[in-house]
Short mmCIF file of C-alpha atoms in Angstrom, two decimals:
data_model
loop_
_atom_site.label_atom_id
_atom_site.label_comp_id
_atom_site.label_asym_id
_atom_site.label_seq_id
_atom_site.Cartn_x
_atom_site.Cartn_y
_atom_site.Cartn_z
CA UNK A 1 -5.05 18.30 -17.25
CA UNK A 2 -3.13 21.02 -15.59
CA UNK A 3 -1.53 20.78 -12.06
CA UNK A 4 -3.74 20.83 -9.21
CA UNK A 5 -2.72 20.80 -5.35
CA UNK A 6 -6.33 18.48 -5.07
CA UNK A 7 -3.88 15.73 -7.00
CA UNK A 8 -2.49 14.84 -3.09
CA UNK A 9 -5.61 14.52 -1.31
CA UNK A 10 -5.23 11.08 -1.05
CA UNK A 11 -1.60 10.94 -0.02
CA UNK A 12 -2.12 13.86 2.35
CA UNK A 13 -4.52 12.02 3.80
CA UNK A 14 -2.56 9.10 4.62
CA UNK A 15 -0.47 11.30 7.12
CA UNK A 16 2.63 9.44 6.83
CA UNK A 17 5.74 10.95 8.73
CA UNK A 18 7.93 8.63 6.19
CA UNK A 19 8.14 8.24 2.10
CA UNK A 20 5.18 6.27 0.94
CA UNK A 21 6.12 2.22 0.79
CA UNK A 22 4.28 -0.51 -1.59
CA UNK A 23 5.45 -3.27 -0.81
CA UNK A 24 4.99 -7.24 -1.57
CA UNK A 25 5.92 -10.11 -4.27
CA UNK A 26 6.31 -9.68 -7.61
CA UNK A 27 3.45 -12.35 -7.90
CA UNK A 28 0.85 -13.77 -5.34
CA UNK A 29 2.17 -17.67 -5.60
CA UNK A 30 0.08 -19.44 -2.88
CA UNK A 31 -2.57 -18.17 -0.48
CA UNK A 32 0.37 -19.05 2.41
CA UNK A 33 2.71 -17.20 0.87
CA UNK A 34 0.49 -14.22 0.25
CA UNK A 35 -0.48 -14.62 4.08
CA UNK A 36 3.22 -15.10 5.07
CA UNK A 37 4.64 -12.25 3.19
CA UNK A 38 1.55 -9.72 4.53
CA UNK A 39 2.25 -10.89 8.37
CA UNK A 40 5.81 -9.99 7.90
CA UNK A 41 5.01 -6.20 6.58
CA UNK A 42 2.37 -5.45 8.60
CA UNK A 43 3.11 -2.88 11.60
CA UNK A 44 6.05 -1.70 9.37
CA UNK A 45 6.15 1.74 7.27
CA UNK A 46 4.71 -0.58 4.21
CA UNK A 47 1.31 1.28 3.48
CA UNK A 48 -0.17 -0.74 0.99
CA UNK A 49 0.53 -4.61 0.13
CA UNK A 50 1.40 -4.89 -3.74
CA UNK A 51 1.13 -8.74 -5.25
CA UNK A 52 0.89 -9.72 -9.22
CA UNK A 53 -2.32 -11.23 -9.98
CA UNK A 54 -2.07 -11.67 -13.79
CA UNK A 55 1.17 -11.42 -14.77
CA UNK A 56 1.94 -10.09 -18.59
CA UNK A 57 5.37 -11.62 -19.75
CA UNK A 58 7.49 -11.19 -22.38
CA UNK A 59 7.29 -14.48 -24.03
CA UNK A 60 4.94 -16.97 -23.62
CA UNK A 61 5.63 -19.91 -21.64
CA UNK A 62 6.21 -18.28 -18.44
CA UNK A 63 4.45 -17.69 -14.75
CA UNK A 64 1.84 -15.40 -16.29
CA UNK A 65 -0.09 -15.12 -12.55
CA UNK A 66 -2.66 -17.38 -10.67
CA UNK A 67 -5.38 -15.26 -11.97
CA UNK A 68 -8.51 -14.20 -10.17
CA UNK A 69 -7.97 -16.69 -7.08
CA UNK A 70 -5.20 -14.39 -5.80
CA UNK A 71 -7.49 -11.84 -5.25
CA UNK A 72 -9.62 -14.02 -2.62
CA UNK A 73 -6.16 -14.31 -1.05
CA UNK A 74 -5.14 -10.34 -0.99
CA UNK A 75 -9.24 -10.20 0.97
CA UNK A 76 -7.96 -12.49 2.81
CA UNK A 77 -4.74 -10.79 4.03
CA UNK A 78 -6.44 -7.41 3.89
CA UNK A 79 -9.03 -8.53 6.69
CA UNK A 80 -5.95 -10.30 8.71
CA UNK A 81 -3.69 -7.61 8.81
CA UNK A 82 -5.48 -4.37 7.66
CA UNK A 83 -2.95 -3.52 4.87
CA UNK A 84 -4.92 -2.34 2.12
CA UNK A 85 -4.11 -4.03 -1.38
CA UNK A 86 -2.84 -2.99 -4.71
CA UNK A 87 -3.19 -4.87 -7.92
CA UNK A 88 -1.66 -4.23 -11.60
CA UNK A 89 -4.74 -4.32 -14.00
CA UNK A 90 -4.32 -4.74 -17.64
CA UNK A 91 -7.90 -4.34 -19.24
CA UNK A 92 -11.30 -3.75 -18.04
CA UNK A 93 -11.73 -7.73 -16.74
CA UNK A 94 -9.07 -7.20 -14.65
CA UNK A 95 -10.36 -3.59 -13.32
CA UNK A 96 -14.25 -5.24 -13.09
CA UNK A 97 -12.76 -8.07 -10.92
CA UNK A 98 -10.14 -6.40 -8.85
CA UNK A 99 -13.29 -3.28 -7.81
CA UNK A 100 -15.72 -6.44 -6.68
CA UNK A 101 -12.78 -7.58 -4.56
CA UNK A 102 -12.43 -4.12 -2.82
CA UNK A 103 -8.44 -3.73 -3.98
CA UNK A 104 -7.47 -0.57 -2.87
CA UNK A 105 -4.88 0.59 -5.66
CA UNK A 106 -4.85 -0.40 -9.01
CA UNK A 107 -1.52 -0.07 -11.18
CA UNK A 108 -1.52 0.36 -14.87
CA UNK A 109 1.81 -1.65 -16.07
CA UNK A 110 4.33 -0.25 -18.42
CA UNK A 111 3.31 -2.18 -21.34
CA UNK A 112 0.04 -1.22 -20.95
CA UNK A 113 1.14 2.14 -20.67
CA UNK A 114 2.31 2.28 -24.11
CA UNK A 115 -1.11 1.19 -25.70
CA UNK A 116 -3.88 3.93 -25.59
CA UNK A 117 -6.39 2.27 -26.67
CA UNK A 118 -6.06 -0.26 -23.26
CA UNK A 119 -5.51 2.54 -21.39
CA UNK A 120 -8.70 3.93 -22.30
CA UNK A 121 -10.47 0.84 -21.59
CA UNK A 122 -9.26 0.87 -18.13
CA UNK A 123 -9.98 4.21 -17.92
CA UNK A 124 -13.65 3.81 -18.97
CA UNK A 125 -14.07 0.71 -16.86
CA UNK A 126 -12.74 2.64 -14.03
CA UNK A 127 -15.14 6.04 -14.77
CA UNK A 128 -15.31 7.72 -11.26
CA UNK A 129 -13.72 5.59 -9.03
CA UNK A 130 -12.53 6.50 -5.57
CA UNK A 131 -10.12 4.13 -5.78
CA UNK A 132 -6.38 5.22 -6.20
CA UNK A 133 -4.54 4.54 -9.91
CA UNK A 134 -1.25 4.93 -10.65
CA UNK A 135 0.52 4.78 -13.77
CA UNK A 136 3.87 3.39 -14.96
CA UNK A 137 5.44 4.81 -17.47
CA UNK A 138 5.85 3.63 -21.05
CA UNK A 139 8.49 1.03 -21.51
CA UNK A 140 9.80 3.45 -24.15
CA UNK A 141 11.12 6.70 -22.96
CA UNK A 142 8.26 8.67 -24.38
CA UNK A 143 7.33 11.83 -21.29
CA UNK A 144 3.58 12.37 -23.40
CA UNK A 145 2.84 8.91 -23.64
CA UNK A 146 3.23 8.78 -19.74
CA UNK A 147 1.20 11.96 -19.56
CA UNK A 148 -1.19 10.65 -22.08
CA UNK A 149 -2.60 7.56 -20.01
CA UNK A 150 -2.70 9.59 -17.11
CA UNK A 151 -4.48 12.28 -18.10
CA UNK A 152 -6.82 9.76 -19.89
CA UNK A 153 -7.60 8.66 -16.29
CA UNK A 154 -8.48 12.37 -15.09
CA UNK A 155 -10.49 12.50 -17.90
CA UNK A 156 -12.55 9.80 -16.63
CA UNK A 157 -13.05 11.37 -13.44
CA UNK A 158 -10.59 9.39 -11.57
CA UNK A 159 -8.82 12.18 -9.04
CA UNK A 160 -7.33 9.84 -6.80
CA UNK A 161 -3.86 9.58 -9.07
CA UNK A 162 -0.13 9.01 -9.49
CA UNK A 163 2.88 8.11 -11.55
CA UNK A 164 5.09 5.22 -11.02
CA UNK A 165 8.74 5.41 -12.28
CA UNK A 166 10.24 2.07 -13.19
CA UNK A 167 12.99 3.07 -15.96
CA UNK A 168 13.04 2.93 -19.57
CA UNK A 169 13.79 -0.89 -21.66
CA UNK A 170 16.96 -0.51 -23.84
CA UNK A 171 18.73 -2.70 -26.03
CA UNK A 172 21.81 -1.79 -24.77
CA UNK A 173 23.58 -3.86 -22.00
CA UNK A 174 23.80 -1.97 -18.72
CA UNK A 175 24.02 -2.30 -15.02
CA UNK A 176 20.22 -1.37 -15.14
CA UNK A 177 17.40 -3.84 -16.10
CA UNK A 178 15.36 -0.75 -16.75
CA UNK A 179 17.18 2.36 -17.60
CA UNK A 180 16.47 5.32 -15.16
CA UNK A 181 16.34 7.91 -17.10
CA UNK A 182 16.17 10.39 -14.63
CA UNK A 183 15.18 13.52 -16.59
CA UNK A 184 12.05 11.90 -17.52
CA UNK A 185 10.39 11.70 -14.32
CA UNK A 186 11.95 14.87 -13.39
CA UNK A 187 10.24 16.52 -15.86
CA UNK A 188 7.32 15.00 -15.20
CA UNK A 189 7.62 16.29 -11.65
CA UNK A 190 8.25 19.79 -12.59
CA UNK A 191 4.68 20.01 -14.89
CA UNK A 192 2.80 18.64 -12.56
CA UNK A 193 4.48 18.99 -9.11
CA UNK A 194 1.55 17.94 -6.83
CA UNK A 195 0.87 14.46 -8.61
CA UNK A 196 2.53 12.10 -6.41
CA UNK A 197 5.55 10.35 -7.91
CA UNK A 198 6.43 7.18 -6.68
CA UNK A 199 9.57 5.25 -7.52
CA UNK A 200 10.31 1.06 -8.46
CA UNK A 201 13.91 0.53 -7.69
CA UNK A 202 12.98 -3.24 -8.31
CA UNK A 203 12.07 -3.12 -12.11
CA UNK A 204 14.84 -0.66 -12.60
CA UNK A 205 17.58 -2.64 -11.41
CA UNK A 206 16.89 -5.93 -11.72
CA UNK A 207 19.07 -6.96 -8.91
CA UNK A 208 18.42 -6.70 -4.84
CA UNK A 209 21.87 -5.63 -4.32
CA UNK A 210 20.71 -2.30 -6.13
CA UNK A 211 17.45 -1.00 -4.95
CA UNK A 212 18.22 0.65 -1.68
CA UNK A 213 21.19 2.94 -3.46
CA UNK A 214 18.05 3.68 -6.69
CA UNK A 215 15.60 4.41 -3.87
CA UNK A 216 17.97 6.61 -1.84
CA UNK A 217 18.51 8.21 -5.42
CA UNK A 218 14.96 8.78 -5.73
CA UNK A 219 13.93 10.34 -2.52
CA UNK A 220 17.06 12.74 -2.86
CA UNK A 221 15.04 13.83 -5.71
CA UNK A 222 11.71 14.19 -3.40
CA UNK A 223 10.01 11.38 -4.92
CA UNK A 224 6.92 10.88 -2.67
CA UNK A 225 7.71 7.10 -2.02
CA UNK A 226 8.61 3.56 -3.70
CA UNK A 227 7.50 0.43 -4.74
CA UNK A 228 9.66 -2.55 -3.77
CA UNK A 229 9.14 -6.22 -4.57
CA UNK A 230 9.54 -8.36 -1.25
CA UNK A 231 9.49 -12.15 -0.69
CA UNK A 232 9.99 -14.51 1.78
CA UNK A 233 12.57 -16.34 -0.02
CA UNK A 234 13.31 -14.33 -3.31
CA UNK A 235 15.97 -16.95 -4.82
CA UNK A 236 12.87 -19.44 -5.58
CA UNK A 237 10.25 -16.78 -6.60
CA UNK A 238 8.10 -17.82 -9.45
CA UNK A 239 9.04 -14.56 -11.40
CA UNK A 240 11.61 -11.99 -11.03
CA UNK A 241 13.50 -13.88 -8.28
CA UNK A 242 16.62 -11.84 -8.76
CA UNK A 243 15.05 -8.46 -7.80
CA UNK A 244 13.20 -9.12 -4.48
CA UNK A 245 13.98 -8.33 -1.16
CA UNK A 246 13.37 -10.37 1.98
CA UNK A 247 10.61 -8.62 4.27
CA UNK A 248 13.23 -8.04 7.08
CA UNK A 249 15.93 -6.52 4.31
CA UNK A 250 13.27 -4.17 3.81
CA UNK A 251 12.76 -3.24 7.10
CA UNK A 252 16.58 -2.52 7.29
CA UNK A 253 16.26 -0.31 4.21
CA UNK A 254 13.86 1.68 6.18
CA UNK A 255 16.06 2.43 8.56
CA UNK A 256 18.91 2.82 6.80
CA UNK A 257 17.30 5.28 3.73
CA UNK A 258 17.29 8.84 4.70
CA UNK A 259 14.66 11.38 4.26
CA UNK A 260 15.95 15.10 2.99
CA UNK A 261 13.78 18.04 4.46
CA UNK A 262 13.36 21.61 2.39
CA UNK A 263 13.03 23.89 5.21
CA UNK A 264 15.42 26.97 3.57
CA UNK A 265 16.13 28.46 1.04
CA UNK A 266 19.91 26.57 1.22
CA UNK A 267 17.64 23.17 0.61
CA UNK A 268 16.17 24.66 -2.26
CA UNK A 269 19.28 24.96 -3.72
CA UNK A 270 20.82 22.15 -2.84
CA UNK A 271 17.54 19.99 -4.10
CA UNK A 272 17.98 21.59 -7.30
CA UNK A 273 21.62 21.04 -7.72
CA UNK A 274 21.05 17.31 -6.58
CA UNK A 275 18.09 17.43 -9.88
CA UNK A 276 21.25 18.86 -12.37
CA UNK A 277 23.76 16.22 -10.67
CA UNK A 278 21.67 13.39 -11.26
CA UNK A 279 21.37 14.67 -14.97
CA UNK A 280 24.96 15.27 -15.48
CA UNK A 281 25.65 11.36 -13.60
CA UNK A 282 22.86 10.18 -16.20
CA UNK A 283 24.86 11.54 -19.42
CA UNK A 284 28.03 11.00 -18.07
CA UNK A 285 27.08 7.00 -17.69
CA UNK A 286 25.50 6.97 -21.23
CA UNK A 287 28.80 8.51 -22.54
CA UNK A 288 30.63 5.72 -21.25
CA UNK A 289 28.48 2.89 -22.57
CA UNK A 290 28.59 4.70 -26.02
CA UNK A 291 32.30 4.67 -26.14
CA UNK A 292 32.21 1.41 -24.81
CA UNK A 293 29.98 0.21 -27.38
CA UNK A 294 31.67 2.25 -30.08
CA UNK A 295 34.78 0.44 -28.88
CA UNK A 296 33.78 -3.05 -29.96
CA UNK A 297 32.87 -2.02 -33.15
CA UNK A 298 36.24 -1.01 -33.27
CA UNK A 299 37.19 -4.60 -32.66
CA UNK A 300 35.53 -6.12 -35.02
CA UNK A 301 36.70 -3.73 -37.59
CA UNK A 302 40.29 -5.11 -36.33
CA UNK A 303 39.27 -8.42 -37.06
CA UNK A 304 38.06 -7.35 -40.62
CA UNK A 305 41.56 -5.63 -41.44
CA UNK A 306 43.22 -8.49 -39.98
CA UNK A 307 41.85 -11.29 -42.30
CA UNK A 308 42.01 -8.81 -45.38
CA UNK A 309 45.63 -7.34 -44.42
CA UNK A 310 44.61 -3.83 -44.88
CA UNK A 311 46.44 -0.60 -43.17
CA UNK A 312 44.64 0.00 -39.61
CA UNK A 313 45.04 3.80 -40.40
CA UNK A 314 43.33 5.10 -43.06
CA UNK A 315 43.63 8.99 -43.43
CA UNK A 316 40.65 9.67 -46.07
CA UNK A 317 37.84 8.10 -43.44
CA UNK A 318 39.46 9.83 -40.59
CA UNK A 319 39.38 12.89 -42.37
CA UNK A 320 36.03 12.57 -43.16
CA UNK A 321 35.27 12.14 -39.99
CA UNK A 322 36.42 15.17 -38.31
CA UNK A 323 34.96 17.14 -41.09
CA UNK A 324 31.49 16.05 -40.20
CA UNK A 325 31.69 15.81 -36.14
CA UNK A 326 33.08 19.43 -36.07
CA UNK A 327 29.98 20.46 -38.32
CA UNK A 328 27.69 18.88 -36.38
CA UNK A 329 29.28 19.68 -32.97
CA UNK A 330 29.42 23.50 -33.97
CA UNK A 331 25.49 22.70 -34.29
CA UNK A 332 25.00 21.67 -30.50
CA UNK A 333 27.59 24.51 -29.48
CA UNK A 334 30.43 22.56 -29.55
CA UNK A 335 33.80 24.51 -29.72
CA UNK A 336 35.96 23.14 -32.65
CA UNK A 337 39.03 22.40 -30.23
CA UNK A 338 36.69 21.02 -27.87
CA UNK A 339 36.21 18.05 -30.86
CA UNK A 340 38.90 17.59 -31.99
CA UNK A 341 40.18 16.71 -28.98
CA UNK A 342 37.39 14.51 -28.06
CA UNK A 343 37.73 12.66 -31.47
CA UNK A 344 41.39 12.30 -31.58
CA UNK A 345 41.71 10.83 -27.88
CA UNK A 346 38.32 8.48 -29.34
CA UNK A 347 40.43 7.48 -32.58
CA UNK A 348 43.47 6.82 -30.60
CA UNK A 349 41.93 4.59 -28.08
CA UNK A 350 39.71 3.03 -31.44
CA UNK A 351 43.63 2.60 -32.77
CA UNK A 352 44.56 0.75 -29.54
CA UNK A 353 41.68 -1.68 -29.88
CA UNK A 354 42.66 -2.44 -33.66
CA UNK A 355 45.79 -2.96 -32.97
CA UNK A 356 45.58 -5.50 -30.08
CA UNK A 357 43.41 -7.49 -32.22
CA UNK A 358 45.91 -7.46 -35.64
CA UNK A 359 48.76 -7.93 -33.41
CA UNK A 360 46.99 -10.35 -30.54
#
């Protein structure tokens, strides 16, 4: 698949004068709600109305969607309000059902992403469709994978395409549910810069109080538009409660997000720096939860000294140390002053924590 301007037909022919908005709950609930939620968006910038239908979770036991009767609901909200409908589809039942109930855009999840094989099944069941597809990427931050199940999809004769950024899963513990990894998508952007790119500041935080700052984030970096989860009253949704945003905090973010225009060559420049920024922001972040992270270790190896009564400084392993991160710095092009400095100020601080715990 190589990059084709054809690849925004179908947003071009939306002819928005705003970024492109999918909006609705995390998971159709009840046909009121559905209704509710649809009245509320419609006559807003929201272009198409998103709702879970089947709902993969992590673990069993969970809300895992009300199945096929949502979809008579989404008709149902479609032919009220005239906001066309977008599904997440997981296999080719899902596709067959979600085509003879005339959804409008069909989403392939992130952990569906990941698996091939179910792409390809979607992508044969889907063999020619008008309709439009998007794709999430991988859970894992893998940039061919994403590719992969996209291009799968061209490859089936599907045209009407796009890529959906929702962040990267990670053991570690940040501030993000979903890690952003920015250079990912930007990457992807820069292969293929006419496949719309659309961003999910709700599955990347985790947290309502974050999405409009992710989704200003995103159309700094000309995203083409985002995907927000919105409920009536997010505190009691049946799944990802924490995330959504009410209908009329929506509407605010609309107002309140602003658009960047490339009209010179200044913007140009400017949009570029903002691409190296957001990199720079990205490792800088990562740095910090490494050293963090490094940091407790550091703690517990207090602890360990402390019950055996052994020296906190030990000159042979720091030694050893510097040895091997100068080597392997001078590898990356790392300056030799540059590391030590680094690693001393790191093994003082890793000092510090030892020490408060022996002494504490």
């Amino acid at each position: 698949m190589e990059n084709d301007k054809s690849l925004r037909n179908w947003l071009d022919a939306l002819n928005l004068n705003h970024p492109l908005v999918i909006a609705g709950p995390c998971s159709a609930e009840t046909e009121e709600q559905v209704m509710q939620i649809a009245r509320e968006l419609k006559d807003s910038d929201v272009s198409f109305y998103r709702a879970g239908i089947w709902k993969p979770r992590t673990r069993p036991g969970g809300f895992e969607g009300v199945g096929a009767i949502g979809l008579k609901w989404l008709q149902k909200a479609k032919a009220e309000t005239g906001l066309p409908m977008a599904v997440e589809v997981a296999n080719a039942t899902h596709v067959k059902l979600a085509l003879e109930h005339d959804i409008d855009v069909l989403w392939i999840g992130a952990r569906t992403t990941v698996n091939p094989f179910a792409v390809q099944e979607i992508a044969d069941a889907l063999q020619g469709t008008d309709k439009i597809v998007l794709v999430k990427n991988p859970v894992n931050p893998d940039l061919a994978l994403w590719i992969g199940g996209i291009e799968r999809l061209y490859n089936a004769g599907i045209r009407n395409l796009g890529a959906i950024h929702r962040g990267f899963s990670t053991y570690e513990k940040t501030k993000y549910r979903n890690i952003p990894e920015w250079q990912l998508p930007i990457e992807l952007q820069s292969r293929f810069p006419d496949l719309p790119l659309i961003n999910d500041p709700s599955h990347i935080t985790g947290r309502r109080d974050m999405v409009k700052d992710v989704a200003q984030q995103a159309l700094d970096l000309n995203f083409d538009g985002l995907i927000i989860e919105t409920h009536i009253d997010p505190d009691n949704a049946w799944s990802d409660a924490a995330q959504q945003v009410t209908p009329t905090a929506l509407k605010q973010m609309f107002i309140d997000l602003k658009m960047r225009e490339m009209t010179i060559a200044e913007d140009d420049f400017n949009f570029k720096m903002a691409k190296l920024r957001t990199k720079i922001d990205e490792a800088d972040t990562k740095l910090l939860e490494i050293l963090g992270g490094r940091m407790k270790v550091a703690d517990e190896i207090g602890a360990l000294k402390k019950e055996k009564n052994v020296a906190i400084l030990q000159n042979k392993r720091w030694n050893e140390i510097l040895d091997k991160m100068i080597s392997e710095g001078s590898s990356k092009g790392l300056t030799e002053d540059f590391v030590l400095k680094i690693f001393k100020a790191i093994h003082q601080e890793s000092i510090t924590h030892q020490e408060r715990v022996i002494n504490g």
